[in-house]
CSV table of C-alpha atoms in Angstrom, one decimal:
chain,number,residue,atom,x,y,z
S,2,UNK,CA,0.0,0.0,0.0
S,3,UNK,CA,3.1,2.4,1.5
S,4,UNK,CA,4.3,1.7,-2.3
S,5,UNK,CA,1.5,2.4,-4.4
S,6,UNK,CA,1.4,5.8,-2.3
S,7,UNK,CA,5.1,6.7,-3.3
S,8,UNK,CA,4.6,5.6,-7.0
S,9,UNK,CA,1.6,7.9,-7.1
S,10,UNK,CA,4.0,10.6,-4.9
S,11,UNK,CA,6.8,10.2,-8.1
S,12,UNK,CA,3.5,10.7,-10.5
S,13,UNK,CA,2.2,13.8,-9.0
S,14,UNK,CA,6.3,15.6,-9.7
S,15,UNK,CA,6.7,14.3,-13.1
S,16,UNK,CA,3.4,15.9,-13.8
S,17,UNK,CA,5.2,18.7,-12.6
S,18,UNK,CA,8.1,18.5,-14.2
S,19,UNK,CA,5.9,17.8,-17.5
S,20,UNK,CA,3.7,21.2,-16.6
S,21,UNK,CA,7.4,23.2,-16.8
S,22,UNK,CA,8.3,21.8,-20.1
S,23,UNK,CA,5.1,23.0,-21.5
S,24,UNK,CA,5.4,26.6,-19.9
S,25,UNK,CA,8.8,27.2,-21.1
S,26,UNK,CA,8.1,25.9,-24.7
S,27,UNK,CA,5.2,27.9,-24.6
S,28,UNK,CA,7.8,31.2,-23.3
S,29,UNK,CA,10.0,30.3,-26.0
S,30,UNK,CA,7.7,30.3,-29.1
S,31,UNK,CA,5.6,33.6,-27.5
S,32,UNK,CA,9.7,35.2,-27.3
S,33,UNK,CA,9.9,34.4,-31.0
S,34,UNK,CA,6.1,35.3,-31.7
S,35,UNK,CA,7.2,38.5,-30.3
S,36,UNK,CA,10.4,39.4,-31.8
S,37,UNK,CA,9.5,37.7,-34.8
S,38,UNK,CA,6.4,39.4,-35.4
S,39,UNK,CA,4.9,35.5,-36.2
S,40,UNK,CA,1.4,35.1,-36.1
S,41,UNK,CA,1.2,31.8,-36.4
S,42,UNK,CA,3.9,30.9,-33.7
S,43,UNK,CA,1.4,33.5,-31.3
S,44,UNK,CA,-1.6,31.4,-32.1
S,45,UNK,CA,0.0,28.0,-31.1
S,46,UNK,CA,0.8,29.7,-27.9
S,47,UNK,CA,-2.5,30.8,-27.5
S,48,UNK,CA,-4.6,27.2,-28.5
S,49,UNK,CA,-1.9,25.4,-26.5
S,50,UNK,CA,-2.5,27.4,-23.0
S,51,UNK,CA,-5.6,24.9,-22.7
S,52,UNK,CA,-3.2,22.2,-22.2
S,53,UNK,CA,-1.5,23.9,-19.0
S,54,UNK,CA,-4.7,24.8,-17.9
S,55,UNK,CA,-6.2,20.8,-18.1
S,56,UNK,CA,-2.5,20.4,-16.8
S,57,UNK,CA,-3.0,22.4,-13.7
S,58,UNK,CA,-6.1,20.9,-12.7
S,59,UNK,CA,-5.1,17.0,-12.7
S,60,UNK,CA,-2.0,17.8,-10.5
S,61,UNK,CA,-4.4,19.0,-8.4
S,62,UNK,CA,-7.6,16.5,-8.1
S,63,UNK,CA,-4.5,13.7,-7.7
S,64,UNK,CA,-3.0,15.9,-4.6
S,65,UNK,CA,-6.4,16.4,-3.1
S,66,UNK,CA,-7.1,12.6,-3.7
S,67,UNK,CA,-4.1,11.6,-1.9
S,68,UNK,CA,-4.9,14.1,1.0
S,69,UNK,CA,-8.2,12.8,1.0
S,70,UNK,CA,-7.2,8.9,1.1
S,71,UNK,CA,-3.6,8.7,2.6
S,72,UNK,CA,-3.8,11.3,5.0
S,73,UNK,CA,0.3,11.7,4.4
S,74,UNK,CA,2.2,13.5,7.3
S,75,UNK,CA,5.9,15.0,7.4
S,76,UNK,CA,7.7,15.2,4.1
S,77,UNK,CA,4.8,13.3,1.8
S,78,UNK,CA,2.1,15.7,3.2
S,79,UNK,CA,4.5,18.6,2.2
S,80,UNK,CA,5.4,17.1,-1.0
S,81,UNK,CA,1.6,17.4,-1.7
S,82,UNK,CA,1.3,20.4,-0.3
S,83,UNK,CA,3.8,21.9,-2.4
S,84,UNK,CA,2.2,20.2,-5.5
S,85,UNK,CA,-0.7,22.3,-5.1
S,86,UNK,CA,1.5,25.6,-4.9
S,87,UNK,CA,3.6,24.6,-8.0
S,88,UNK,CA,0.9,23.7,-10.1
S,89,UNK,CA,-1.0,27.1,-9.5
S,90,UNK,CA,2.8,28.7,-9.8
S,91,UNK,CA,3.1,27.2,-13.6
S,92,UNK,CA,-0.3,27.7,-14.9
S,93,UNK,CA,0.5,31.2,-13.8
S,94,UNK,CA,3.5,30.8,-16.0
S,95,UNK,CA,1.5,29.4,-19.1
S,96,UNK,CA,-1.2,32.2,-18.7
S,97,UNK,CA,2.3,34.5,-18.5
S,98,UNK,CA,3.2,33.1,-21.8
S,99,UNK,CA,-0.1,33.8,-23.2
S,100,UNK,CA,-0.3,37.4,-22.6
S,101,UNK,CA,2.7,37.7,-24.5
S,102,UNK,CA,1.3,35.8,-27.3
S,103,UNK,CA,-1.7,38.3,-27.5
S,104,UNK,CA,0.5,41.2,-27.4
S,105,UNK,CA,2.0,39.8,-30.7
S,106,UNK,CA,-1.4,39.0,-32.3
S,107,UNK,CA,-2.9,42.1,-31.2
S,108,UNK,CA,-0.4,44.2,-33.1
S,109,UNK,CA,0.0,41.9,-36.1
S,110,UNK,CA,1.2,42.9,-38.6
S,111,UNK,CA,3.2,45.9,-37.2
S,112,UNK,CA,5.8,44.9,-34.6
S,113,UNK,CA,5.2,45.3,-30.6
S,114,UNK,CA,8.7,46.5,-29.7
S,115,UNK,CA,10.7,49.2,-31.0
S,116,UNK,CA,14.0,47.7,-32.7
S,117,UNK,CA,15.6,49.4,-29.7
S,118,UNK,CA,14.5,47.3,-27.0
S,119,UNK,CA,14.4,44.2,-29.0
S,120,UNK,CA,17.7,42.7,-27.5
S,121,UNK,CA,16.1,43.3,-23.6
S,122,UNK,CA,13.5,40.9,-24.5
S,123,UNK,CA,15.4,38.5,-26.2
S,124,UNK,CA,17.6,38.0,-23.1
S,125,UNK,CA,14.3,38.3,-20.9
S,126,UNK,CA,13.2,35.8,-22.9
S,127,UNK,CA,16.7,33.3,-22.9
S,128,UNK,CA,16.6,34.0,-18.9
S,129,UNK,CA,12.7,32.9,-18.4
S,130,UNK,CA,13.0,29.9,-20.2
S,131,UNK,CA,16.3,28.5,-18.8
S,132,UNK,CA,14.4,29.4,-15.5
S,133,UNK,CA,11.7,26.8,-16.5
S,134,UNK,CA,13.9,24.2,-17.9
S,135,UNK,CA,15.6,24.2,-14.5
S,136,UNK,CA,12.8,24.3,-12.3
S,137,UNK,CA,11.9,20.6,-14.1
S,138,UNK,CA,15.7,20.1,-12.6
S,139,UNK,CA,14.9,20.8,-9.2
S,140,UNK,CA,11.0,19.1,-9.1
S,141,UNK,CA,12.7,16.4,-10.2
S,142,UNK,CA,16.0,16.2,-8.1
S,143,UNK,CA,14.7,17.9,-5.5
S,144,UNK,CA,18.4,19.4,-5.5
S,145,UNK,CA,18.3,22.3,-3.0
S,146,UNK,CA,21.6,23.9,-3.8
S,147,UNK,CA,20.2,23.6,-8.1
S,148,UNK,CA,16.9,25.4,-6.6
S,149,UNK,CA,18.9,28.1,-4.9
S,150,UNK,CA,20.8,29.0,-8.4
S,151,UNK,CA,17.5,30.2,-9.8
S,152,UNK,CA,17.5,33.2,-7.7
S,153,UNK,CA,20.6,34.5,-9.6
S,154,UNK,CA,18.8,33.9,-12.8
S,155,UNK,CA,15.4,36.0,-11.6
S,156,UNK,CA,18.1,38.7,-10.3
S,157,UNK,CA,19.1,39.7,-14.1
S,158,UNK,CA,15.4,39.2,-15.5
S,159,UNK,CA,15.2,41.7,-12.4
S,160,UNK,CA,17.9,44.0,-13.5
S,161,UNK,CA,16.1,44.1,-17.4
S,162,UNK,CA,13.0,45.1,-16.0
S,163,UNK,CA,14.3,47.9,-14.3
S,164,UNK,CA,16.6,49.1,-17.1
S,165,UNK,CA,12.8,49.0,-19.6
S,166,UNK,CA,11.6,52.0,-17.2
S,167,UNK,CA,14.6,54.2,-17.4
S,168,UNK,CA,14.6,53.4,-21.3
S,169,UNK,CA,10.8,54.2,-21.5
S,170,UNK,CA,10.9,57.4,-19.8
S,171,UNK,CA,14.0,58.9,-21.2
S,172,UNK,CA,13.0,62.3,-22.4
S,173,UNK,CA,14.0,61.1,-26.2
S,174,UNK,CA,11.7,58.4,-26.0
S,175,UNK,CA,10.4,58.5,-29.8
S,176,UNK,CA,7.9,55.7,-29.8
S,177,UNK,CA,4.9,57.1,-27.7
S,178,UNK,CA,2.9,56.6,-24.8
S,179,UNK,CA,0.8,53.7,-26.6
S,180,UNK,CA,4.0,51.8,-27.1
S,181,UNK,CA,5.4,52.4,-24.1
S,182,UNK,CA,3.0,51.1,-22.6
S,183,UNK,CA,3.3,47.6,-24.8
S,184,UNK,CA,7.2,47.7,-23.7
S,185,UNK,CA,5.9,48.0,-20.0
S,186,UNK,CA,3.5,45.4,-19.6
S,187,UNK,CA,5.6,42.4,-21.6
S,188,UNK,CA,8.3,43.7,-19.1
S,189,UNK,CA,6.2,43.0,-15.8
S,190,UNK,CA,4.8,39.5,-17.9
S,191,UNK,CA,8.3,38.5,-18.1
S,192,UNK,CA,9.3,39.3,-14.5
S,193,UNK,CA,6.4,37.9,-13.2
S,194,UNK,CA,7.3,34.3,-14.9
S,195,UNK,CA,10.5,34.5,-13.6
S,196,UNK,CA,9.2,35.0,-10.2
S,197,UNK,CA,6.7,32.3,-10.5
S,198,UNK,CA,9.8,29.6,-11.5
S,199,UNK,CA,11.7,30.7,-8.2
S,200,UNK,CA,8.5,30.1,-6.3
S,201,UNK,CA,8.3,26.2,-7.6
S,202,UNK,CA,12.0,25.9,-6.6
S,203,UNK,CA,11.6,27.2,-3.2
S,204,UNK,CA,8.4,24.8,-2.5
S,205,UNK,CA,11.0,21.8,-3.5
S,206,UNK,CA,13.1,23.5,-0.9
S,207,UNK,CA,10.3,23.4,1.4
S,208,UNK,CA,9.8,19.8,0.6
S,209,UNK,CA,13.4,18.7,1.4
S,210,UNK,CA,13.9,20.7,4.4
S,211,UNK,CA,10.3,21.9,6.2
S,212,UNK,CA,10.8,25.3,5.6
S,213,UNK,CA,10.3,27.9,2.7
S,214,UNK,CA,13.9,29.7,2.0
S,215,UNK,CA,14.1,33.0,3.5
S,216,UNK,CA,14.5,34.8,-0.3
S,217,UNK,CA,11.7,37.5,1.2
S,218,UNK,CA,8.3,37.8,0.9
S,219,UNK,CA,6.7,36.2,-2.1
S,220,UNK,CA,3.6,36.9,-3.6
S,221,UNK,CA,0.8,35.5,-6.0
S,222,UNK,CA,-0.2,38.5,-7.9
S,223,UNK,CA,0.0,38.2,-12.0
């Protein structure tokens, strides 16, 4: 019985792990969509979200299942417990994904970004998806030193960000208020999945050691 439970344990993170695959391909082709001004890459994204979403919920009816029928204590009841968070944490990250593929079909044909700020959200981009790719690392190693890395990672997606407002509201700023306002809000969309990766690696840390890594205060806001 003890080892049906941790075969259906192992199930519930390589859903996980399967759920960041999906949200970093799904970065990856909205980056390109983006810079690439490529409908047809933004509409994949788009019809693909679905897929996280039906992702989402079956990590989460099998957590609540086990819950429900093993009653797990210690370290299984906080691998479950941190199922639930991750889950929620990557579908945030598809829907992430998804805003920026609307941002590229909303302006289709004419480009989102300025050729000027192209190259922020290229790296923005690189930085997001190697933070997903990872985070399958650490849900399925459950490496704490690999889930600490991340942090480094979401410090330069950080550091971009910040650089976008000084470029926005430079005084020479040619492109206009509408546009700014484009470059803005793919900035906070790419921050924000960032953020969401570094969450998932500190619930593994959570997992392993029974308590959440003192990075600061996170948050679940978009």
């Amino acid at each position: 019985m003890r080892e049906a439970y941790h075969v259906e344990l192992e199930q519930l993170a390589e859903h996980l792990a399967a759920m960041s695959v999906q949200v970093a391909e799904a970065m990856e082709l909205a980056t390109k969509a983006l810079l690439e001004v490529d409908l047809g890459l933004a509409e994949q994204v788009i019809s693909d979200d679905a897929k996280v979403d039906d992702a989402r919920a079956d990590c989460e009816e099998q957590a609540y299942a086990l819950l429900a029928l093993q009653a797990p204590v210690a370290t299984d009841l906080r691998t479950v417990l941190a199922a639930i968070h991750a889950a929620e944490s990557l579908e945030r990250m598809g829907d992430l994904a998804l805003h920026v593929a609307k941002a590229a079909r909303r302006r289709h044909p004419e480009p989102v970004l300025p050729e000027s700020v192209r190259p922020y959200f290229a790296e923005m981009g690189d930085f997001a998806v190697k933070l997903a790719r990872r985070t399958e690392e650490v849900i399925k190693t459950k490496d704490v030193a690999a889930a600490r890395t991340l942090e480094s990672d979401d410090d330069q997606v950080d550091d971009i960000h910040r650089h976008l407002f000084s470029v926005i509201m430079d005084r020479d700023w040619p492109h206009g208020v509408a546009t700014a306002v484009d470059v803005t809000l793919l900035g906070r969309f790419y921050e924000r999945f960032a953020d969401h990766a570094v969450s998932v690696a500190r619930r593994m840390v959570f997992v392993v050691t029974g308590k959440m890594p003192g990075y600061g205060p996170e948050t679940d806001e978009l």
